[in-house]
Amino acid sequence: MNTYGKLCAIVVLIIAVSESFETKGAAMNPLPFDMPASSTLSASSHKVFAHYFPVFPISMDNKPSGEDSYATQFLNPDGQGGKYAANGGFIRERPLPRAVDPSPNWQLDDMETEVRRASGAGLDGFAFDILSVSGVYWNRLKLLLQAADTVDPNFRIMLRPASNASDVSNPQALASAIAGIANDPGVFHLSDGRLVVSPFAPETQGAPWWSNWIDIMQDQYGIKIAFVPCFVHYSASNTSAFAPFSYGLSNWGNRSPDPNQNVGATTIDDVHALGKIWMQPVSAQDERPDSGVYWEADNTENYRYTWNAAINDGADWVMIPTWNDYSEGTEISPSTHIGWGFLDLASYYLTRFKTGQWPAIVRDVIYVSYRVQFANALPQASGGETKLMKLVSQSPARDAVEVLSFLTEPSIVEVNIGGKTQQVSVPAGESDALLALAPGPISAQVIRNGQPIVSVNSPFIVETDFPIQNEQYYMMTSGRAAFATQLNLGHHSGMARSLPNDFQRRKEGIHFSGLPTAVRVIQ
């Protein structure tokens, strides 16, 4: 079977996986803890949003998933007229596919699905990246507002004009467009009625431009703005320029553990001293095939570091960049490689962030993450990828399998990596174990009193011979066993090469072939 044929076969299988989980997930409870009531979470002053990028909805065209734009244009290296052929394609994974929706309102249906997933995980809303004030992306904002109104009256859409988008550069046009939707019940306002606006990269246009825009909103439309700029780079000069007319401050953040280990306290204290709130960026990973760069996330470490910065250092709000920017590989939305892993973990940490208490572990769940290539491996010349990925983070690349455990009792975690079985003693609570990556299949199980408790059998094979690089961390969880099992039906071997976006990419890292096993008790 050729590559495109494999693509179609796998996409059909993933549809079954996606639909199976949507129908069964609520009954099975995939989380290691019991979520608090939604009313408890939404009542908290600590808010959690995820950056919504309108370029990548669940479906762009409502076609069969093996024939849609994701499959033929964005994942396929030859898509978009070969524009990204040298990069191995534009993106490396996609949202979980679905069957063709017979409804004429399929786009609204998809938006409702996204709101339902995010709201069910405990998020307060999306920060919608306003790339234009007309056309398809603006229409998607209106659909998302409609979906939020329908699905969850407490789920809100924060408005985030993209300062680096040319269509948002006219202050009068932007003011008029936002005034037109400001009274929608789905738009995020403070309790005092002020409209929250959190532009991305406001330093691009500068503080005077935005101060003038806020005056336009007040003087011409009678709309008071609570301004929360999200800088690309937080700095003293940006702070002094924007703080006088801002309600709070934020930044896009780093994507690797080394700069994020002590990222929060000083900045948050400084912002609070100015009488402003701080919105902490919490990020999973970042790899950009179209730019040829990636940041080392160290499995889930960067995600956990940034969550703990928000929790321990006194952040007021959290912003997760991103929900669905597949061009940057930063997505936490349920997807074909990360599954539901990052979203499930968000539920755990946001519960602590919002309630002030770590939730009790009442079910055994493990999360297994790893890359499907080694850091120093190069793709086959026949794959056509000539613009190879470059590591740009402070954290060095590593090749490790991480098992993040949430256990009710001390247990043995048994991990099989490429046919070699290793056992690690793991305490109750949250802990992580790191083991050296090796070629072949990967599985893990929790053993207690000699009996298997929960397991992960990943369908994603670690390969040494591949046509395209892929720096993304994949994740499987025992809490979503149906997802892993159905992916594995008849497609265990070669799964990591069956989709063009699965074609692997990697360059200039360190192969930790001698990485020792380490277990850390996180709480």
XYZ file of C-alpha atoms in Angstrom:
523
model
C 0.000 0.000 0.000
C 1.380 3.440 -0.896
C 1.630 6.338 1.510
C -1.664 7.934 0.520
C -3.455 4.596 0.810
C -2.086 4.145 4.323
C -3.235 7.655 5.125
C -6.817 6.859 4.168
C -6.830 3.579 6.113
C -5.496 5.159 9.268
C -7.853 8.118 9.099
C -10.857 5.773 8.915
C -9.529 4.004 11.993
C -9.015 7.265 13.865
C -12.616 8.282 13.147
C -13.751 5.141 14.960
C -11.400 5.948 17.825
C -12.651 9.506 18.113
C -16.329 8.556 18.019
C -15.772 5.685 20.449
C -14.178 7.933 23.006
C -16.771 10.703 22.682
C -19.528 8.216 23.482
C -17.748 6.148 26.134
C -15.438 8.636 27.832
C -17.925 10.077 30.284
C -18.889 6.647 31.599
C -15.314 5.433 31.996
C -13.905 8.569 33.668
C -10.393 8.782 32.221
C -8.987 11.032 34.948
C -7.143 9.904 38.095
C -9.329 12.187 40.232
C -12.923 13.355 40.450
C -13.466 16.727 38.843
C -15.101 19.322 41.099
C -18.493 20.606 40.065
C -18.324 22.954 37.104
C -19.974 25.627 39.242
C -17.093 25.378 41.726
C -14.475 25.784 39.029
C -16.206 28.617 37.191
C -16.767 30.539 40.451
C -13.023 30.794 41.047
C -11.332 34.121 40.365
C -8.466 32.143 38.860
C -9.336 31.834 35.184
C -7.903 29.444 32.593
C -8.088 30.135 28.861
C -6.572 28.451 25.821
C -5.465 30.365 22.738
C -7.771 29.466 19.826
C -6.199 29.696 16.355
C -9.003 29.874 13.752
C -6.889 28.462 10.933
C -7.322 24.914 12.267
C -10.927 23.965 13.138
C -11.871 20.291 13.516
C -12.774 20.179 9.831
C -12.233 22.736 7.095
C -14.469 21.237 4.436
C -16.567 18.395 5.920
C -15.051 15.891 3.534
C -14.077 12.308 4.386
C -10.974 12.598 6.499
C -8.756 10.742 4.056
C -9.681 13.273 1.382
C -9.984 16.524 3.306
C -7.694 19.534 3.434
C -5.751 18.227 6.405
C -4.912 14.998 4.598
C -4.276 16.333 1.115
C -2.917 19.834 1.752
C -1.460 20.324 5.220
C -0.124 16.902 6.218
C 0.937 15.842 2.745
C 4.399 17.176 1.797
C 3.099 17.668 -1.757
C 0.064 19.648 -0.609
C -0.474 23.359 -1.264
C 1.303 22.995 -4.562
C 4.432 21.654 -2.886
C 4.956 24.897 -0.935
C 6.204 22.981 2.115
C 7.658 19.925 0.388
C 11.178 20.833 1.551
C 9.814 21.027 5.121
C 8.141 17.628 4.936
C 4.711 19.268 4.938
C 3.106 22.177 6.776
C 2.043 20.358 9.976
C 2.679 17.000 11.676
C -0.680 16.114 13.254
C -4.320 17.067 13.018
C -7.403 17.351 15.226
C -9.109 14.036 15.862
C -10.999 13.349 12.636
C -14.705 12.722 12.521
C -17.152 11.225 10.043
C -18.800 13.502 7.486
C -21.501 15.557 9.224
C -24.764 15.485 7.215
C -25.979 18.696 8.860
C -25.760 21.978 6.927
C -24.616 23.439 10.263
C -21.566 21.191 10.501
C -19.225 24.091 11.248
C -21.328 25.089 14.246
C -21.477 21.445 15.306
C -17.674 21.331 15.291
C -17.409 24.519 17.325
C -19.822 23.073 19.865
C -17.638 19.963 20.075
C -14.580 22.102 20.801
C -16.386 24.129 23.459
C -17.742 20.934 25.011
C -14.259 19.389 25.196
C -12.650 22.491 26.687
C -15.482 23.210 29.104
C -15.587 19.572 30.189
C -11.886 19.781 31.017
C -12.511 22.776 33.286
C -11.333 25.619 31.046
C -13.101 28.957 31.396
C -12.876 29.814 27.721
C -10.848 30.429 24.615
C -8.797 33.483 23.695
C -9.731 33.847 20.040
C -6.878 34.967 17.791
C -8.489 37.693 15.660
C -6.584 37.504 12.384
C -9.104 39.570 10.440
C -12.332 41.503 10.969
C -14.137 39.951 8.003
C -14.138 36.744 5.999
C -13.748 33.133 7.070
C -11.811 33.682 10.310
C -14.177 36.372 11.550
C -17.114 34.112 10.742
C -15.485 31.360 12.793
C -15.372 33.746 15.750
C -19.110 34.331 15.415
C -19.729 30.579 15.213
C -17.598 30.015 18.298
C -19.570 32.638 20.216
C -22.793 30.928 19.173
C -21.400 27.567 20.254
C -20.355 28.914 23.652
C -23.808 30.411 24.180
C -25.394 27.048 23.391
C -23.082 24.603 25.157
C -22.054 26.348 28.375
C -23.295 29.751 29.541
C -20.196 30.087 31.723
C -17.728 29.450 28.884
C -16.382 32.737 27.554
C -14.449 33.943 24.529
C -11.681 36.415 25.267
C -10.972 38.688 22.305
C -7.347 38.610 21.159
C -6.543 40.828 18.158
C -3.352 39.706 16.437
C -1.237 42.825 16.254
C 1.001 41.229 13.639
C -1.959 40.652 11.267
C -2.279 43.320 8.593
C -6.074 43.127 8.618
C -6.123 44.250 12.256
C -3.910 47.293 11.754
C -6.682 49.871 11.266
C -7.823 51.087 14.706
C -11.206 52.345 13.491
C -12.002 49.114 11.641
C -10.942 47.004 14.623
C -12.983 49.128 17.011
C -16.073 48.907 14.815
C -15.788 45.133 14.454
C -15.299 44.477 18.146
C -18.058 46.881 19.119
C -20.356 44.820 16.913
C -19.863 41.678 18.998
C -19.050 43.179 22.398
C -22.523 42.576 23.794
C -22.679 38.931 22.790
C -23.221 36.899 25.979
C -20.341 34.610 25.017
C -17.755 37.405 25.058
C -15.624 37.610 28.206
C -16.269 40.607 30.456
C -15.178 41.359 33.994
C -17.817 41.375 36.706
C -17.885 45.189 36.506
C -18.883 45.001 32.832
C -15.566 45.896 31.234
C -14.772 44.068 28.001
C -11.528 42.090 28.257
C -9.230 42.496 25.256
C -5.868 40.726 25.219
C -3.978 41.475 21.997
C -1.142 39.259 20.869
C 2.189 41.069 20.260
C 0.895 44.569 21.094
C 4.439 45.862 21.083
C 4.314 45.506 17.282
C 2.076 48.575 17.045
C 3.201 50.145 20.290
C 1.571 51.540 23.416
C 0.351 54.843 21.860
C -1.545 52.943 19.136
C -3.351 50.776 21.679
C -4.011 53.629 24.081
C -5.665 55.485 21.216
C -7.706 52.406 20.321
C -8.986 52.108 23.884
C -10.030 55.778 23.717
C -11.924 55.089 20.478
C -13.805 52.233 22.111
C -14.760 54.440 25.052
C -15.482 57.701 23.226
C -17.212 56.400 20.100
C -18.890 53.232 21.359
C -19.164 53.708 25.119
C -17.304 50.453 25.757
C -14.843 50.292 28.631
C -11.879 48.001 28.062
C -9.966 45.844 30.543
C -6.719 45.624 28.600
C -4.454 42.579 29.128
C -1.639 42.731 26.569
C 0.157 39.487 25.740
C 3.710 40.395 24.781
C 5.908 38.224 22.626
C 8.701 39.142 25.034
C 8.023 40.462 28.507
C 10.410 43.329 29.309
C 10.750 46.339 31.562
C 10.243 48.713 28.637
C 7.016 46.995 27.548
C 5.778 46.980 31.114
C 6.410 50.693 31.683
C 4.807 51.590 28.346
C 1.635 49.509 28.675
C 0.984 49.209 32.419
C -0.551 52.692 32.901
C -3.628 51.749 30.811
C -3.702 47.974 31.363
C -5.770 45.829 33.702
C -3.165 43.062 33.592
C -0.083 41.830 31.764
C 1.025 38.589 30.129
C 3.488 37.155 27.649
C 3.669 34.318 25.137
C 6.251 32.457 27.228
C 9.065 29.965 26.702
C 8.606 26.394 25.497
C 11.364 24.444 27.239
C 12.044 23.580 30.897
C 15.388 25.289 31.503
C 14.139 28.893 31.176
C 10.822 27.960 32.814
C 12.122 26.450 36.058
C 12.017 29.790 37.881
C 9.948 31.776 35.449
C 7.139 33.116 37.573
C 7.835 34.579 40.991
C 9.812 37.747 40.249
C 7.720 38.724 37.257
C 4.425 38.102 39.029
C 5.532 40.004 42.133
C 6.579 42.956 39.982
C 3.277 42.988 38.108
C 1.259 42.718 41.324
C 3.266 45.611 42.780
C 1.909 47.704 39.909
C -1.626 46.745 40.886
C -2.113 44.538 37.828
C -3.080 40.915 37.362
C -0.714 38.421 35.730
C -1.840 35.878 33.143
C 0.703 33.028 33.186
C 1.513 31.195 29.930
C 1.326 27.407 30.324
C 2.762 25.526 27.349
C 3.069 21.907 26.266
C 5.613 21.886 23.425
C 6.557 23.749 20.249
C 7.864 22.489 16.908
C 7.352 24.319 13.637
C 8.035 22.420 10.413
C 7.312 25.452 8.237
C 10.026 27.417 10.090
C 12.387 24.477 10.627
C 12.759 25.027 14.387
C 11.772 23.298 17.623
C 12.097 23.734 21.375
C 12.921 20.828 23.676
C 9.973 20.258 26.009
C 11.423 17.225 27.872
C 8.249 15.151 27.519
C 5.672 16.711 29.880
C 8.198 18.580 32.037
C 7.724 21.957 30.400
C 3.973 21.641 30.759
C 4.251 20.751 34.415
C 6.822 23.470 35.133
C 4.631 26.181 33.658
C 1.523 24.919 35.432
C 3.410 24.892 38.736
C 4.698 28.405 38.084
C 1.095 29.570 37.850
C 0.127 27.617 40.967
C 3.100 28.345 43.216
C 3.997 31.884 42.167
C 0.600 33.532 42.441
C -0.653 33.955 38.889
C -4.183 35.309 38.602
C -5.102 33.786 35.246
C -3.596 31.144 32.975
C -3.307 31.244 29.201
C -2.442 28.008 27.381
C -0.808 28.661 24.016
C -2.374 26.910 22.298
C -5.610 25.014 21.914
C -5.108 24.264 18.234
C -2.176 25.923 16.483
C -0.939 22.878 14.587
C 1.541 24.974 12.607
C 3.469 25.512 15.856
C 2.795 22.059 17.300
C 1.591 23.676 20.537
C -1.911 22.195 20.569
C -3.555 20.567 23.589
C -6.829 19.906 21.781
C -7.518 16.170 21.302
C -5.400 15.189 18.317
C -4.038 12.214 16.445
C -0.651 11.966 18.232
C -1.119 13.541 21.651
C -4.598 12.096 22.067
C -6.305 13.629 25.084
C -3.169 13.608 27.217
C -2.369 17.301 27.591
C -6.031 18.227 28.025
C -6.507 15.581 30.725
C -3.427 16.845 32.559
C -4.767 20.396 32.318
C -7.842 19.271 34.254
C -5.644 18.064 37.099
C -3.492 21.171 37.397
C -6.275 23.689 36.852
C -8.229 22.034 39.657
C -5.348 22.852 41.994
C -4.981 26.325 40.490
C -8.648 27.132 40.955
C -9.451 25.438 44.282
C -6.146 25.752 46.137
C -6.100 22.010 46.877
C -4.490 19.141 45.022
C -7.239 16.709 44.035
C -7.176 13.278 45.674
C -5.982 10.452 43.432
C -8.842 7.943 43.328
C -8.011 6.029 40.132
C -4.728 4.704 38.754
C -3.760 6.416 35.511
C -0.454 6.614 33.635
C 0.592 8.907 30.788
C 3.344 7.689 28.451
C 5.129 10.244 26.263
C 8.040 9.987 23.842
C 9.192 10.919 20.373
C 9.059 8.439 17.542
C 12.611 9.249 16.371
C 16.006 9.876 17.936
C 17.236 13.433 18.274
C 20.301 13.002 16.075
C 18.613 10.963 13.346
C 18.316 12.313 9.813
C 15.557 11.498 7.331
C 15.936 9.447 4.189
C 17.048 11.489 1.227
C 14.151 10.009 -0.724
C 11.695 11.759 1.595
C 12.467 15.107 -0.014
C 12.857 17.056 3.218
C 15.809 19.415 2.818
C 14.943 22.090 5.402
C 15.775 20.105 8.509
C 14.678 20.976 12.014
C 16.974 23.021 14.245
C 16.931 23.008 18.041
C 16.611 26.594 19.300
C 15.859 26.074 22.993
C 18.156 26.438 25.999
C 17.204 22.922 27.069
C 19.231 20.317 25.157
C 17.373 17.674 23.172
C 16.857 14.347 24.888
C 15.529 10.941 23.908
C 13.508 9.472 26.737
C 10.302 7.658 27.478
C 8.473 9.333 30.339
C 5.853 7.538 32.396
C 3.894 10.065 34.428
C 1.986 8.137 37.087
C -0.993 9.031 39.257
C -1.418 6.078 41.610
C -3.612 5.268 44.570
C -0.968 2.974 46.108
C 2.749 2.231 45.641
C 3.225 -0.018 42.627
C 5.598 -1.353 40.013
C 5.556 0.357 36.620
C 6.719 -2.099 33.965
C 7.803 -0.544 30.694
C 8.675 -2.386 27.499
C 10.767 -0.311 25.100
C 11.718 -1.981 21.851
C 11.388 -5.460 23.343
C 13.317 -4.728 26.528
C 11.290 -4.807 29.744
C 12.226 -2.635 32.715
C 10.544 -2.295 36.085
C 10.438 0.804 38.273
C 9.105 1.108 41.812
C 6.719 4.053 41.959
C 5.112 5.618 45.059
C 1.497 6.604 45.477
C 0.509 10.019 44.144
C 2.081 11.815 41.206
C 5.565 10.841 40.020
C 7.496 10.509 36.801
C 9.943 7.901 35.549
C 12.391 8.454 32.699
C 13.821 5.613 30.640
C 16.062 5.598 27.588
C 14.347 5.615 24.209
C 14.963 2.667 21.870
C 13.629 1.619 18.454
C 10.457 -0.428 18.342
C 7.062 -0.530 20.082
C 6.449 0.897 23.537
C 4.059 -0.272 26.227
C 3.677 0.167 29.973
C 1.588 -1.255 32.764
C 1.087 -0.776 36.476
C 1.517 -3.930 38.563
C 0.329 -4.188 42.149
C 0.447 -7.325 44.277
C 1.517 -9.219 41.186
C -1.556 -8.172 39.179
C -1.767 -5.724 36.245
C -3.893 -2.708 37.132
C -3.814 -0.367 34.118
C -1.793 -0.346 30.913
C -0.823 1.564 27.781
C -0.026 -0.208 24.538
C 1.069 2.552 22.187
C 0.516 2.102 18.453
C 3.304 4.576 17.660
C 6.571 2.858 16.776
C 9.996 4.407 17.383
C 11.804 4.197 14.047
C 15.327 4.782 12.841
C 14.495 4.787 9.124
C 11.988 7.441 8.071
C 11.410 9.948 5.257
C 10.409 13.050 7.277
C 11.501 14.462 10.635
C 9.077 14.858 13.517
C 10.124 16.543 16.767
C 6.718 16.219 18.410
C 6.153 14.304 21.626
C 3.407 11.710 21.299
C 1.293 10.757 24.313
C -0.926 7.868 25.298
C -2.839 7.421 28.538
C -4.301 4.400 30.259
C -7.370 6.491 31.003
C -8.193 6.499 27.301
C -7.556 2.819 26.680
C -10.172 2.616 23.923
C -8.237 5.225 21.962
C -4.995 3.243 22.100
C -6.623 -0.141 21.513
C -8.486 0.877 18.390
C -5.505 2.692 16.925
C -3.588 -0.521 17.387
C -5.957 -2.750 15.382
C -3.875 -4.106 12.529
C -1.685 -1.040 12.356
C 0.904 -1.502 15.052
C 3.803 -1.898 12.649
C 4.561 1.185 10.624
C 1.952 3.393 12.280
C 4.419 6.210 12.757
C 4.948 6.414 9.008
C 1.416 5.934 7.782
C 0.418 9.587 7.650
C 2.434 12.245 5.843
C 2.327 14.313 9.046
C 3.596 11.289 10.916
C 6.646 11.246 8.686
C 9.359 11.920 11.136
C 11.663 14.868 11.670
C 14.611 15.326 13.931
C 18.047 16.915 13.953
C 20.874 18.049 16.180
C 20.055 16.507 19.517
C 21.634 14.194 22.030
C 20.806 10.516 21.944
C 20.640 9.530 25.604
C 21.279 5.855 24.957
C 22.616 5.536 28.482
C 19.897 7.535 30.185
C 19.404 6.097 33.677
C 15.988 5.327 35.004
C 14.919 8.006 37.476
C 11.775 8.267 39.537
C 10.727 11.575 41.038
C 7.939 12.064 43.521
C 6.286 15.238 42.288
C 4.080 15.748 45.311
